[in-house]
Coordinates of N, CA, C and O in Angstrom, one line a residue:
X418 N 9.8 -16.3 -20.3 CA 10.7 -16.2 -19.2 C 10.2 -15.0 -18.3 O 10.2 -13.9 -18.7
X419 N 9.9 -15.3 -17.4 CA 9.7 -14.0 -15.8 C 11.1 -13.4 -15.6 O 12.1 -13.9 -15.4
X420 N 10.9 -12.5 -15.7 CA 11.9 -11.3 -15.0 C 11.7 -10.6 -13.2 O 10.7 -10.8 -12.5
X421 N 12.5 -9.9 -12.8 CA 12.1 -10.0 -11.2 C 12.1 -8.5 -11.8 O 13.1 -8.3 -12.6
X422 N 11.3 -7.5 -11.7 CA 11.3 -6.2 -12.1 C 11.4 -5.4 -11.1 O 10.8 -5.7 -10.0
X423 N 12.0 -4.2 -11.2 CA 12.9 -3.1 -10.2 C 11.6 -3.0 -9.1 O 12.0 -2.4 -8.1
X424 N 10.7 -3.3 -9.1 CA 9.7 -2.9 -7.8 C 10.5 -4.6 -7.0 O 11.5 -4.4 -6.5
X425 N 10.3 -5.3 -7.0 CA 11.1 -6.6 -5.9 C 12.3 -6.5 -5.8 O 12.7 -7.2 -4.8
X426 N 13.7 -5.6 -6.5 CA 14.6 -5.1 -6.6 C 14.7 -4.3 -5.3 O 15.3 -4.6 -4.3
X427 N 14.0 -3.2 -5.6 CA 14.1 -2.3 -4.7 C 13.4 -2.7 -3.1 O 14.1 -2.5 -2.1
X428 N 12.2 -3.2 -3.1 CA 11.7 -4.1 -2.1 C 12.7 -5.0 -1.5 O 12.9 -5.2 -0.3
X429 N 13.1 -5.4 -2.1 CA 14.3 -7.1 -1.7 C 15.6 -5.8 -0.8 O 16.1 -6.2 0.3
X430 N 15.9 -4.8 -1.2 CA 17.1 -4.4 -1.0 C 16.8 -3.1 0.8 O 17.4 -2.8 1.7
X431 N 15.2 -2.9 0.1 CA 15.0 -1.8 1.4 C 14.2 -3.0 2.7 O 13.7 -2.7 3.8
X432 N 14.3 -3.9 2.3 CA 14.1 -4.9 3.5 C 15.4 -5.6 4.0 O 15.6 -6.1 5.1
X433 N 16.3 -5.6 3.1 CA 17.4 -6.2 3.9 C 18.4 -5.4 4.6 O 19.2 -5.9 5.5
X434 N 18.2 -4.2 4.2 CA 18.6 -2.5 4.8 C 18.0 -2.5 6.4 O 18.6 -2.3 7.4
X435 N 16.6 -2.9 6.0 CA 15.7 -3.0 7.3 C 16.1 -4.0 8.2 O 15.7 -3.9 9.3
X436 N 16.6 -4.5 8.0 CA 17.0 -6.1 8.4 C 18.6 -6.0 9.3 O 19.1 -6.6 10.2
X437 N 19.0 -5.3 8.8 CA 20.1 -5.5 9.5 C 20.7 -4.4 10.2 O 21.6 -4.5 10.9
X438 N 20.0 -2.8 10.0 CA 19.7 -1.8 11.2 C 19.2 -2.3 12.6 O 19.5 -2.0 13.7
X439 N 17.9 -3.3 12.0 CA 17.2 -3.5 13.4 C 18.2 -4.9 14.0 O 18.2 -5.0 15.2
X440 N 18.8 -5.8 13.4 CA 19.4 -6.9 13.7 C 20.8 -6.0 14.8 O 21.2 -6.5 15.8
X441 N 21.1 -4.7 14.4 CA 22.3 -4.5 15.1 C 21.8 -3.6 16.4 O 22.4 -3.5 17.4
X442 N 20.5 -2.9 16.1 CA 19.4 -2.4 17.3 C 19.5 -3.4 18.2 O 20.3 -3.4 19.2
X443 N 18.5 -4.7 17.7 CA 18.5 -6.2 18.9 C 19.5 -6.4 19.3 O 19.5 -6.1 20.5
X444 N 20.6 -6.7 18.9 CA 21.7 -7.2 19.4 C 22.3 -6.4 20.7 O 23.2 -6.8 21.5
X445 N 21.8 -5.2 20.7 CA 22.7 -4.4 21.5 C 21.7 -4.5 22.5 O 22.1 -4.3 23.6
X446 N 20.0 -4.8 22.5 CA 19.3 -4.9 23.7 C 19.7 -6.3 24.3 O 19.7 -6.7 25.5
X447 N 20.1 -6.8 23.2 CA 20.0 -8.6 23.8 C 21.5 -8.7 24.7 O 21.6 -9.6 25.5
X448 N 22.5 -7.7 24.4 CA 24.1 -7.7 24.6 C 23.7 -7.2 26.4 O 24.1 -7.9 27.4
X449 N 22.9 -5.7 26.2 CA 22.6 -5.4 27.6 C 21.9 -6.1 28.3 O 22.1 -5.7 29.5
X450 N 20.9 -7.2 28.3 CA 19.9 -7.5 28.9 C 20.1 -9.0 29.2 O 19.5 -9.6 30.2
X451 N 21.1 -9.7 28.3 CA 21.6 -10.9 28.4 C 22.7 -10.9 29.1 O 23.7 -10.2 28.7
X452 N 22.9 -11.8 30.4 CA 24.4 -11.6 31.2 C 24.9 -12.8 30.9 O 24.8 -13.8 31.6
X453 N 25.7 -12.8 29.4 CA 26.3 -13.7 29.3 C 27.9 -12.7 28.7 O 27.9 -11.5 28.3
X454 N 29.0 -13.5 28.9 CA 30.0 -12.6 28.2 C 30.6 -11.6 29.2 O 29.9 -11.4 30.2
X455 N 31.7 -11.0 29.1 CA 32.3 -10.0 30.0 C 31.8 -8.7 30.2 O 31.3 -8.0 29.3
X456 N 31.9 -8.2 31.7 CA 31.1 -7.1 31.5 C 32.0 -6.0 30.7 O 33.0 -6.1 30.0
X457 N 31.1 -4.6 31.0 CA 31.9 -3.9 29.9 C 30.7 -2.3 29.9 O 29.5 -2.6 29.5
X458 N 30.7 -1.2 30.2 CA 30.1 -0.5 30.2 C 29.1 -0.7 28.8 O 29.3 -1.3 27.8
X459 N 27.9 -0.1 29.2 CA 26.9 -0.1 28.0 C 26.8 0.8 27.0 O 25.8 1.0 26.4
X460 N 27.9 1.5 26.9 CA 28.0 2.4 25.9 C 28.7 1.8 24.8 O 28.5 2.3 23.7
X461 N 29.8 0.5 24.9 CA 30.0 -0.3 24.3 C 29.2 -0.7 23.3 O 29.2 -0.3 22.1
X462 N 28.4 -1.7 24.0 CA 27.2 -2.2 23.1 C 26.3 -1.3 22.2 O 25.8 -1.7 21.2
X463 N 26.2 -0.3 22.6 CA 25.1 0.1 21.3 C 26.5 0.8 20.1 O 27.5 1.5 20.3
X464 N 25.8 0.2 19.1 CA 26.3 0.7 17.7 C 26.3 2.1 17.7 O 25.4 2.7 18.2
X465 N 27.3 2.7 17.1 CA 27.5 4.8 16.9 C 26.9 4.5 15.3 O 26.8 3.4 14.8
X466 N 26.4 5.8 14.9 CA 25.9 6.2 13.9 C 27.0 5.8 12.3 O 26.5 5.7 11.2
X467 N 27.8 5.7 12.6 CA 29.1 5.1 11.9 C 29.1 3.6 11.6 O 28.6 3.0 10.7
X468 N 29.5 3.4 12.4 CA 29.0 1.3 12.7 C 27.7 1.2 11.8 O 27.9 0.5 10.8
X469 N 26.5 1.7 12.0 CA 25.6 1.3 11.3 C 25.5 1.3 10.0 O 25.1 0.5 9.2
X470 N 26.2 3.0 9.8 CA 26.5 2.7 7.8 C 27.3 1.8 7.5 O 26.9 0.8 6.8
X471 N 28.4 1.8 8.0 CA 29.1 0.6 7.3 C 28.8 -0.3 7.8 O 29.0 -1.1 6.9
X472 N 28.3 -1.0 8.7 CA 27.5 -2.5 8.6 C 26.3 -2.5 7.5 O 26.1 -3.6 6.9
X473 N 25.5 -1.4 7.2 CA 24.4 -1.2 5.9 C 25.3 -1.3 4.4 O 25.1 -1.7 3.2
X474 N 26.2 -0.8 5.0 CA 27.2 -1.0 3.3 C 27.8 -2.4 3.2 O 28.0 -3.1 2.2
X475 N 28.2 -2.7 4.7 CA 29.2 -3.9 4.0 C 28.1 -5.1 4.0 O 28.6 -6.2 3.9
X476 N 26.8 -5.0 4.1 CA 26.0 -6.1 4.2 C 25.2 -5.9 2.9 O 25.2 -6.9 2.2
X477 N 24.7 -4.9 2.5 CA 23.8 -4.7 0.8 C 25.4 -5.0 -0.7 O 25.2 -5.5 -1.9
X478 N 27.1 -4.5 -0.1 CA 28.1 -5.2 -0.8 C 28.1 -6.2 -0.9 O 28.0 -6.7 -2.0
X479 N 28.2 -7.1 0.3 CA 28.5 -8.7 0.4 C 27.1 -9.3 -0.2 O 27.4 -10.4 -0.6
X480 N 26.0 -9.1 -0.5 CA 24.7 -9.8 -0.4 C 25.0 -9.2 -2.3 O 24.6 -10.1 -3.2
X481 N 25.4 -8.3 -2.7 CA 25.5 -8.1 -4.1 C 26.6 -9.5 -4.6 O 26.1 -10.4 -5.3
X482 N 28.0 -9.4 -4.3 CA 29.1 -10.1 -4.4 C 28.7 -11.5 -4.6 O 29.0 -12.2 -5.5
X483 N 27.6 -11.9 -3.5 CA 27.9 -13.2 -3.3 C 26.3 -13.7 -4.6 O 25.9 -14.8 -5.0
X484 N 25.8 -12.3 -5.0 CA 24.8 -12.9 -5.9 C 22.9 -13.2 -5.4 O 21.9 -13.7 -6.1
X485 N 23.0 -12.7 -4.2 CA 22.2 -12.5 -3.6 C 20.7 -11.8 -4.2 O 19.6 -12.4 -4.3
X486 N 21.2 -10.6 -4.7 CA 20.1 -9.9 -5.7 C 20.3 -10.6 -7.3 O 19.5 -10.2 -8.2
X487 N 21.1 -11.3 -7.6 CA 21.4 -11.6 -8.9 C 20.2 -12.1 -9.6 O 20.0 -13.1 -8.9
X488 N 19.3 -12.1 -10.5 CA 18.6 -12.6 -11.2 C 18.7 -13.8 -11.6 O 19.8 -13.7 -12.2
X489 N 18.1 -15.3 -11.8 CA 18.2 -16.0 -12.5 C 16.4 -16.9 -12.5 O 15.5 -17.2 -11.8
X490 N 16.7 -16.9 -13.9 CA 15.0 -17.7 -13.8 C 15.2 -18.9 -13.9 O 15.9 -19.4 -14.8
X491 N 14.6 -19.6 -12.8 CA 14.3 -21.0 -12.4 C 14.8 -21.3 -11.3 O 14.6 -22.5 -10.9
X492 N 15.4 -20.3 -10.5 CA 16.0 -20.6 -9.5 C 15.3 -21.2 -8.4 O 14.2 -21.0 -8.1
X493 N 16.3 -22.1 -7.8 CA 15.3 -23.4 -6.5 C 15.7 -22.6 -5.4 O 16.6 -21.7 -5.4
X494 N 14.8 -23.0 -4.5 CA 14.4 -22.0 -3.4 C 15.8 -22.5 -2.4 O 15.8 -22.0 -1.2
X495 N 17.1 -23.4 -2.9 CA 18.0 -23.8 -2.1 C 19.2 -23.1 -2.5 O 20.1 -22.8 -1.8
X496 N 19.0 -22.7 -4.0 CA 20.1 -21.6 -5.0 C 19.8 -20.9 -3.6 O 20.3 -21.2 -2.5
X497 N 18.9 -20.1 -3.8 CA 18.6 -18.6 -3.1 C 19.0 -18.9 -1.5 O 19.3 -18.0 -0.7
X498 N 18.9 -20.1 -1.2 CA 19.1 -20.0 0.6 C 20.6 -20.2 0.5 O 21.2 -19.6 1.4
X499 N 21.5 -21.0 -0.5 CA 23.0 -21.5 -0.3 C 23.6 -19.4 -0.8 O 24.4 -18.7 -0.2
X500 N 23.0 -19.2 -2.0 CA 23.7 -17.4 -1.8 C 23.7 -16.6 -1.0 O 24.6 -15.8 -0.7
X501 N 21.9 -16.7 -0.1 CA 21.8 -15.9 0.9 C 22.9 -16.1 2.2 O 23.4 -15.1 2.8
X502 N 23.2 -17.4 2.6 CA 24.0 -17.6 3.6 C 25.6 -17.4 3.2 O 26.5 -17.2 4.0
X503 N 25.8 -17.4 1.9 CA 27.6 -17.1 1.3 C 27.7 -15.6 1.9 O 28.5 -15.2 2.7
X504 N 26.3 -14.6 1.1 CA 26.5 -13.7 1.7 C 26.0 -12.6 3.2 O 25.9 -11.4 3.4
X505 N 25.8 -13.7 3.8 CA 25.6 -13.7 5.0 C 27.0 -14.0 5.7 O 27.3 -13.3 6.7
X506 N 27.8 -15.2 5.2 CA 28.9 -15.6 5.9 C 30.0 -14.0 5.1 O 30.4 -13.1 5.8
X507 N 30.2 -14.0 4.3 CA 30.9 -12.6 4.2 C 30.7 -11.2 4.4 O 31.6 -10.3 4.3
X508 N 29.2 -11.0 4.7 CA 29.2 -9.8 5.7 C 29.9 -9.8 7.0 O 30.7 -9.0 7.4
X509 N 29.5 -10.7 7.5 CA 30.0 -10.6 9.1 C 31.6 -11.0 8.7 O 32.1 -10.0 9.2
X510 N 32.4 -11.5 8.4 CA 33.8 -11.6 8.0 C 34.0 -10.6 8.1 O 34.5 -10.1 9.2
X511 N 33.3 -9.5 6.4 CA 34.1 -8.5 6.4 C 33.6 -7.5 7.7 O 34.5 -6.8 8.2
X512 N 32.2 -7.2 8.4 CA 32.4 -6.7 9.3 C 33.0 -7.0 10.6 O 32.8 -6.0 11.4
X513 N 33.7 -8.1 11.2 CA 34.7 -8.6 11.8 C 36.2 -7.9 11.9 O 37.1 -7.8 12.8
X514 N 36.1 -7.6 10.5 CA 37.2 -6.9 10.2 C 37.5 -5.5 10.0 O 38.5 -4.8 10.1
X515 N 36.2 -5.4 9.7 CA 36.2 -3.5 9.9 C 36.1 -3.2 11.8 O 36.7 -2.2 12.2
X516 N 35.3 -4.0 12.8 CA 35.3 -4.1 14.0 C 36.6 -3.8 14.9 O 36.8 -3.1 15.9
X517 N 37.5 -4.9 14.0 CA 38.8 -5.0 14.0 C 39.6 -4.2 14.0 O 40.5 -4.1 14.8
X518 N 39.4 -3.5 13.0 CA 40.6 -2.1 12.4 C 39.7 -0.7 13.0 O 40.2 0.4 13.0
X519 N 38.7 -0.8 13.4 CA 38.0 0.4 13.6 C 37.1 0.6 15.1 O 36.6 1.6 15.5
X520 N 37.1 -0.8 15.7 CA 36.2 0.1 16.9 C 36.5 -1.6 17.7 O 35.8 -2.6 17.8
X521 N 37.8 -1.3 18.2 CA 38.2 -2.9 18.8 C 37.5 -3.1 20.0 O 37.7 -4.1 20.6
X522 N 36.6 -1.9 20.4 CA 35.9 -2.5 22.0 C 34.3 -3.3 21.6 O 33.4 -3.6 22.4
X523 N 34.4 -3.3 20.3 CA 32.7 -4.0 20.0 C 32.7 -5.1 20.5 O 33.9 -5.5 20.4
X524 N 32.2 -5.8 20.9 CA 31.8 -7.1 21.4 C 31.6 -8.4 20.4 O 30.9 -8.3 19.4
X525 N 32.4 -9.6 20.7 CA 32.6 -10.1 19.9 C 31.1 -11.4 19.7 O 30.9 -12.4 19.0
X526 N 30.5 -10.8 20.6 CA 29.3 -12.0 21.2 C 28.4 -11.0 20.1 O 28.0 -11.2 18.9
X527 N 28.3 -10.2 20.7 CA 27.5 -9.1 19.8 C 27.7 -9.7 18.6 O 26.7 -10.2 18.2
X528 N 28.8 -9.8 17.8 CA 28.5 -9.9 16.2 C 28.0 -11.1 16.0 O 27.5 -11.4 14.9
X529 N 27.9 -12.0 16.9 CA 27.0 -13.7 16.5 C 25.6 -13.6 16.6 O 24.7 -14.3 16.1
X530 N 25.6 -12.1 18.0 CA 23.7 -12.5 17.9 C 23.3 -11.5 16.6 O 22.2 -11.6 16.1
X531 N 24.2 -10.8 16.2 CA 24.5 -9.8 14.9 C 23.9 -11.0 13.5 O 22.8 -10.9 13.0
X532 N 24.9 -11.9 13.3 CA 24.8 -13.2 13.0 C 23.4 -13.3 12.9 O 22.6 -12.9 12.0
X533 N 23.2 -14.0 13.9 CA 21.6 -15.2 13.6 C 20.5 -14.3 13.0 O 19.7 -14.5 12.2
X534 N 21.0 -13.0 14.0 CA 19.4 -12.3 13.8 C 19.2 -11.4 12.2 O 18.1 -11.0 11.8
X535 N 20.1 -11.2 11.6 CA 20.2 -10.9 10.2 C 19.7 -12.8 9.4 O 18.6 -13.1 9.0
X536 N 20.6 -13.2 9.3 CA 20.0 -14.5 9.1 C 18.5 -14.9 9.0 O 17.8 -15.2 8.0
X537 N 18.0 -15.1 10.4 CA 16.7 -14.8 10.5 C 16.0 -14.1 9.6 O 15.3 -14.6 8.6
X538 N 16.1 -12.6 9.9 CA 15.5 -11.8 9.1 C 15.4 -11.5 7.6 O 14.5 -10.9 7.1
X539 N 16.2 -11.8 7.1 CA 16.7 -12.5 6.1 C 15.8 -13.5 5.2 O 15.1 -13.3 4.3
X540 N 16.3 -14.7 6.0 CA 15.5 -15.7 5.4 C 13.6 -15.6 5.9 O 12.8 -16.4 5.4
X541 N 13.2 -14.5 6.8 CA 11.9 -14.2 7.1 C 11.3 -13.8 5.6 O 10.3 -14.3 4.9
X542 N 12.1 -12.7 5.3 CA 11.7 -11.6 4.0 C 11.7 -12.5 2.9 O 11.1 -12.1 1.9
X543 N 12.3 -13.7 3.0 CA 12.7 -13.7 1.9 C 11.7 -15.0 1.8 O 11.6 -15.5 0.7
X544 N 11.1 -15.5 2.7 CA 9.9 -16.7 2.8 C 8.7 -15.8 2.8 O 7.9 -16.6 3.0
X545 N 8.2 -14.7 2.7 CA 7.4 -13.7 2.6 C 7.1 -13.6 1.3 O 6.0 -13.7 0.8
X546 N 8.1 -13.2 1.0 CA 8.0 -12.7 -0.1 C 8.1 -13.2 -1.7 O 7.9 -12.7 -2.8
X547 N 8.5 -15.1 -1.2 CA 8.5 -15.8 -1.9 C 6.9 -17.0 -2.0 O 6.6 -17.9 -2.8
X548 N 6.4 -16.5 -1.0 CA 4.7 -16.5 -0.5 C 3.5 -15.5 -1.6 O 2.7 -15.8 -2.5
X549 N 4.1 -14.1 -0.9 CA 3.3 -13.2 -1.5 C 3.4 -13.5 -3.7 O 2.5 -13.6 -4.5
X550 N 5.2 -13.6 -4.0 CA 5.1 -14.0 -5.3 C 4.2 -14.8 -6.3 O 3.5 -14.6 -7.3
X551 N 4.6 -16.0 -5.3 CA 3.4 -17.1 -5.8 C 1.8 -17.4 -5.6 O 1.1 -18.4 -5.8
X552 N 1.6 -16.2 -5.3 CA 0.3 -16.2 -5.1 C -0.1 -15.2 -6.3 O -1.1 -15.5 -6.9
X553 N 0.7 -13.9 -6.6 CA 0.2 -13.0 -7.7 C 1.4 -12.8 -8.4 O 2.0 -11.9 -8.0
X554 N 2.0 -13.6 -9.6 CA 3.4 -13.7 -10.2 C 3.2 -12.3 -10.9 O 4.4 -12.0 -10.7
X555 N 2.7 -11.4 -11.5 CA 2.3 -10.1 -11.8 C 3.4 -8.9 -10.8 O 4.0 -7.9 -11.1
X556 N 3.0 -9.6 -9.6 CA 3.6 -8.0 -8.7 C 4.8 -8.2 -8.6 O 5.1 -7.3 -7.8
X557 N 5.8 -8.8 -8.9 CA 7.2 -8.9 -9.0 C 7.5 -9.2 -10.4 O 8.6 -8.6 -10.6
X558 N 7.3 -9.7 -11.1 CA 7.5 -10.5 -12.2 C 7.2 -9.9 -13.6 O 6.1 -10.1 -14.1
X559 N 7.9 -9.2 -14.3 CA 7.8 -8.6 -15.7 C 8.2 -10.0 -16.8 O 9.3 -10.6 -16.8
X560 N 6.6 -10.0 -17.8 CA 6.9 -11.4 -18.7 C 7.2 -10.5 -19.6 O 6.9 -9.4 -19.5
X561 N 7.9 -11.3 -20.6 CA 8.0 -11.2 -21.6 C 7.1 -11.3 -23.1 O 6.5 -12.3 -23.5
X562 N 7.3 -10.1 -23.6 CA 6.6 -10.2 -24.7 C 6.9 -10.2 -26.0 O 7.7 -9.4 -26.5
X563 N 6.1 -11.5 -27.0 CA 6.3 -11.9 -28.0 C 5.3 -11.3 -29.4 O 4.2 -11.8 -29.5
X564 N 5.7 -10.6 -30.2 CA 5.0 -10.8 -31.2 C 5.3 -11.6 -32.4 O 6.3 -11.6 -33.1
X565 N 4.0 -12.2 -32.7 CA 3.6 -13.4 -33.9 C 3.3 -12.9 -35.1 O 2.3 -12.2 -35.2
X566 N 4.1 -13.1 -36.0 CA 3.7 -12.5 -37.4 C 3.1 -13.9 -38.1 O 3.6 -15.0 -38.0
X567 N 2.0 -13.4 -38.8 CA 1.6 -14.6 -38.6 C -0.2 -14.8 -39.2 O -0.8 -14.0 -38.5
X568 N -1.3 -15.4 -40.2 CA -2.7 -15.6 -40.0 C -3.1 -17.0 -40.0 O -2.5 -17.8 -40.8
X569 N -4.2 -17.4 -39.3 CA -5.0 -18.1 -39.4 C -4.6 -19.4 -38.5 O -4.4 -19.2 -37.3
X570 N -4.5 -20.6 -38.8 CA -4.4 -21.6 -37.9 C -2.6 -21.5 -37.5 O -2.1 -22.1 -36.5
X571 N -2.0 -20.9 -38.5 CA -0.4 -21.6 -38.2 C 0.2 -20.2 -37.1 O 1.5 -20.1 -37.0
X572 N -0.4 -19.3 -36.6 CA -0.5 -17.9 -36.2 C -0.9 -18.7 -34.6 O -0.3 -18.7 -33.6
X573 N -2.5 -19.4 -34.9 CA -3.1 -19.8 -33.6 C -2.0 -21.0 -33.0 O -1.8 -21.0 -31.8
X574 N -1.3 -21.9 -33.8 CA -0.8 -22.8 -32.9 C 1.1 -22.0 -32.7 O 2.1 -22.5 -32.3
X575 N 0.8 -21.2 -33.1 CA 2.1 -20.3 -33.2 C 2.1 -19.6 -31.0 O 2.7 -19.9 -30.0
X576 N 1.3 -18.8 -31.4 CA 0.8 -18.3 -30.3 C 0.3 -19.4 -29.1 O 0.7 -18.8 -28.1
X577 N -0.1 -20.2 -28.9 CA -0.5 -20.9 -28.3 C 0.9 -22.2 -27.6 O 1.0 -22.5 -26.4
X578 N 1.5 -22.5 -28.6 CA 3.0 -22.3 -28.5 C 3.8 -22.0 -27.5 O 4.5 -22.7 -26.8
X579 N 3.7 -20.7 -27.7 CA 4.3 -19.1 -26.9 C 3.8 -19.2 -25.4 O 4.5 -18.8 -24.5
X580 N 2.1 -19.6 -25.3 CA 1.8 -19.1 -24.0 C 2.2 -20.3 -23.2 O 2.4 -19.9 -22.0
X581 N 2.4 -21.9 -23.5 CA 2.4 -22.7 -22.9 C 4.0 -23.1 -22.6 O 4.2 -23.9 -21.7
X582 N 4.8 -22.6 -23.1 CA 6.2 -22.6 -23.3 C 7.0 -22.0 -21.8 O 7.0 -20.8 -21.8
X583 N 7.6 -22.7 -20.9 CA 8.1 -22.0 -19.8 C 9.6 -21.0 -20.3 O 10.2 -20.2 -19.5
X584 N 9.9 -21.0 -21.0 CA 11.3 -21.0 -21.5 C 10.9 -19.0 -22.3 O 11.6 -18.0 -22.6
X585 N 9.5 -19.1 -22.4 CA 9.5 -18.0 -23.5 C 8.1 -16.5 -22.6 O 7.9 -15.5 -23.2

């Protein structure tokens, strides 16, 4: 069995960090530069230093909750796209709601292009990096090891066993 070991842990977690600082960056060029939606001074649109931790917390929370970083071996690349979007649809909820209770002049357009472009980015890293995997299962991937107690032919098909075995 492949294990995902704390170097793609940590990688998977400081790209989705990345991912949704710059997702709330765009959004606020795309909020000022796009005339769609009510006007509204431009100090509005850009995120305070506040807004962005807790959109960093409530998006690395929600993406934990919904199972997102969860480990499982064998997982189909549709597991991982139906968790990534559970917790994609309950970040923005819950940041909707902290918006809500905490900074009611944010723009509510803002949080959809918030939306796609986390999403996007998102599923970018996460087709990247499910690219770079398969090509060197080593750089993410801690196997498991077995030792055979054991001599001579019933040792060889013992071991041999072991390496052809997906399960082990």
């Amino acid at each position: 069995m492949l294990r995902y070991n704390l170097r793609y842990q940590v990688i998977i977690q400081c790209a989705d960090a990345f991912v949704v600082l710059a997702a709330m960056g765009l959004s606020a060029l795309m909020r000022l530069n796009i005339d769609v939606g009510m006007v509204a001074p431009p100090s509005i649109f850009i995120p305070t230093p506040l807004l962005l931790l807790l959109a960093l917390l409530i998006w690395l929370f929600a993406y934990r909750v919904a199972g997102v970083y969860a480990v499982q071996p064998g997982d189909k690349m549709t597991q991982v796209l139906w968790h990534l979007f559970m917790g994609q649809l309950f970040a923005v909820l819950m940041l909707m709601g902290v918006l809500y209770l905490g900074f009611r002049d944010f723009s509510r357009l803002q949080v959809s292009y918030i939306f796609v472009l986390t999403t996007l980015g998102a599923l970018g890293v996460r087709l990247l990096l499910w690219t770079i995997r398969r090509r060197d299962r080593r750089l993410f991937n801690t196997p498991r090891t077995v030792l055979i107690v054991g001599a001579g032919g019933v040792a060889k098909r013992a071991a041999w066993a072991v390496a052809e075995s997906m399960e082990m």
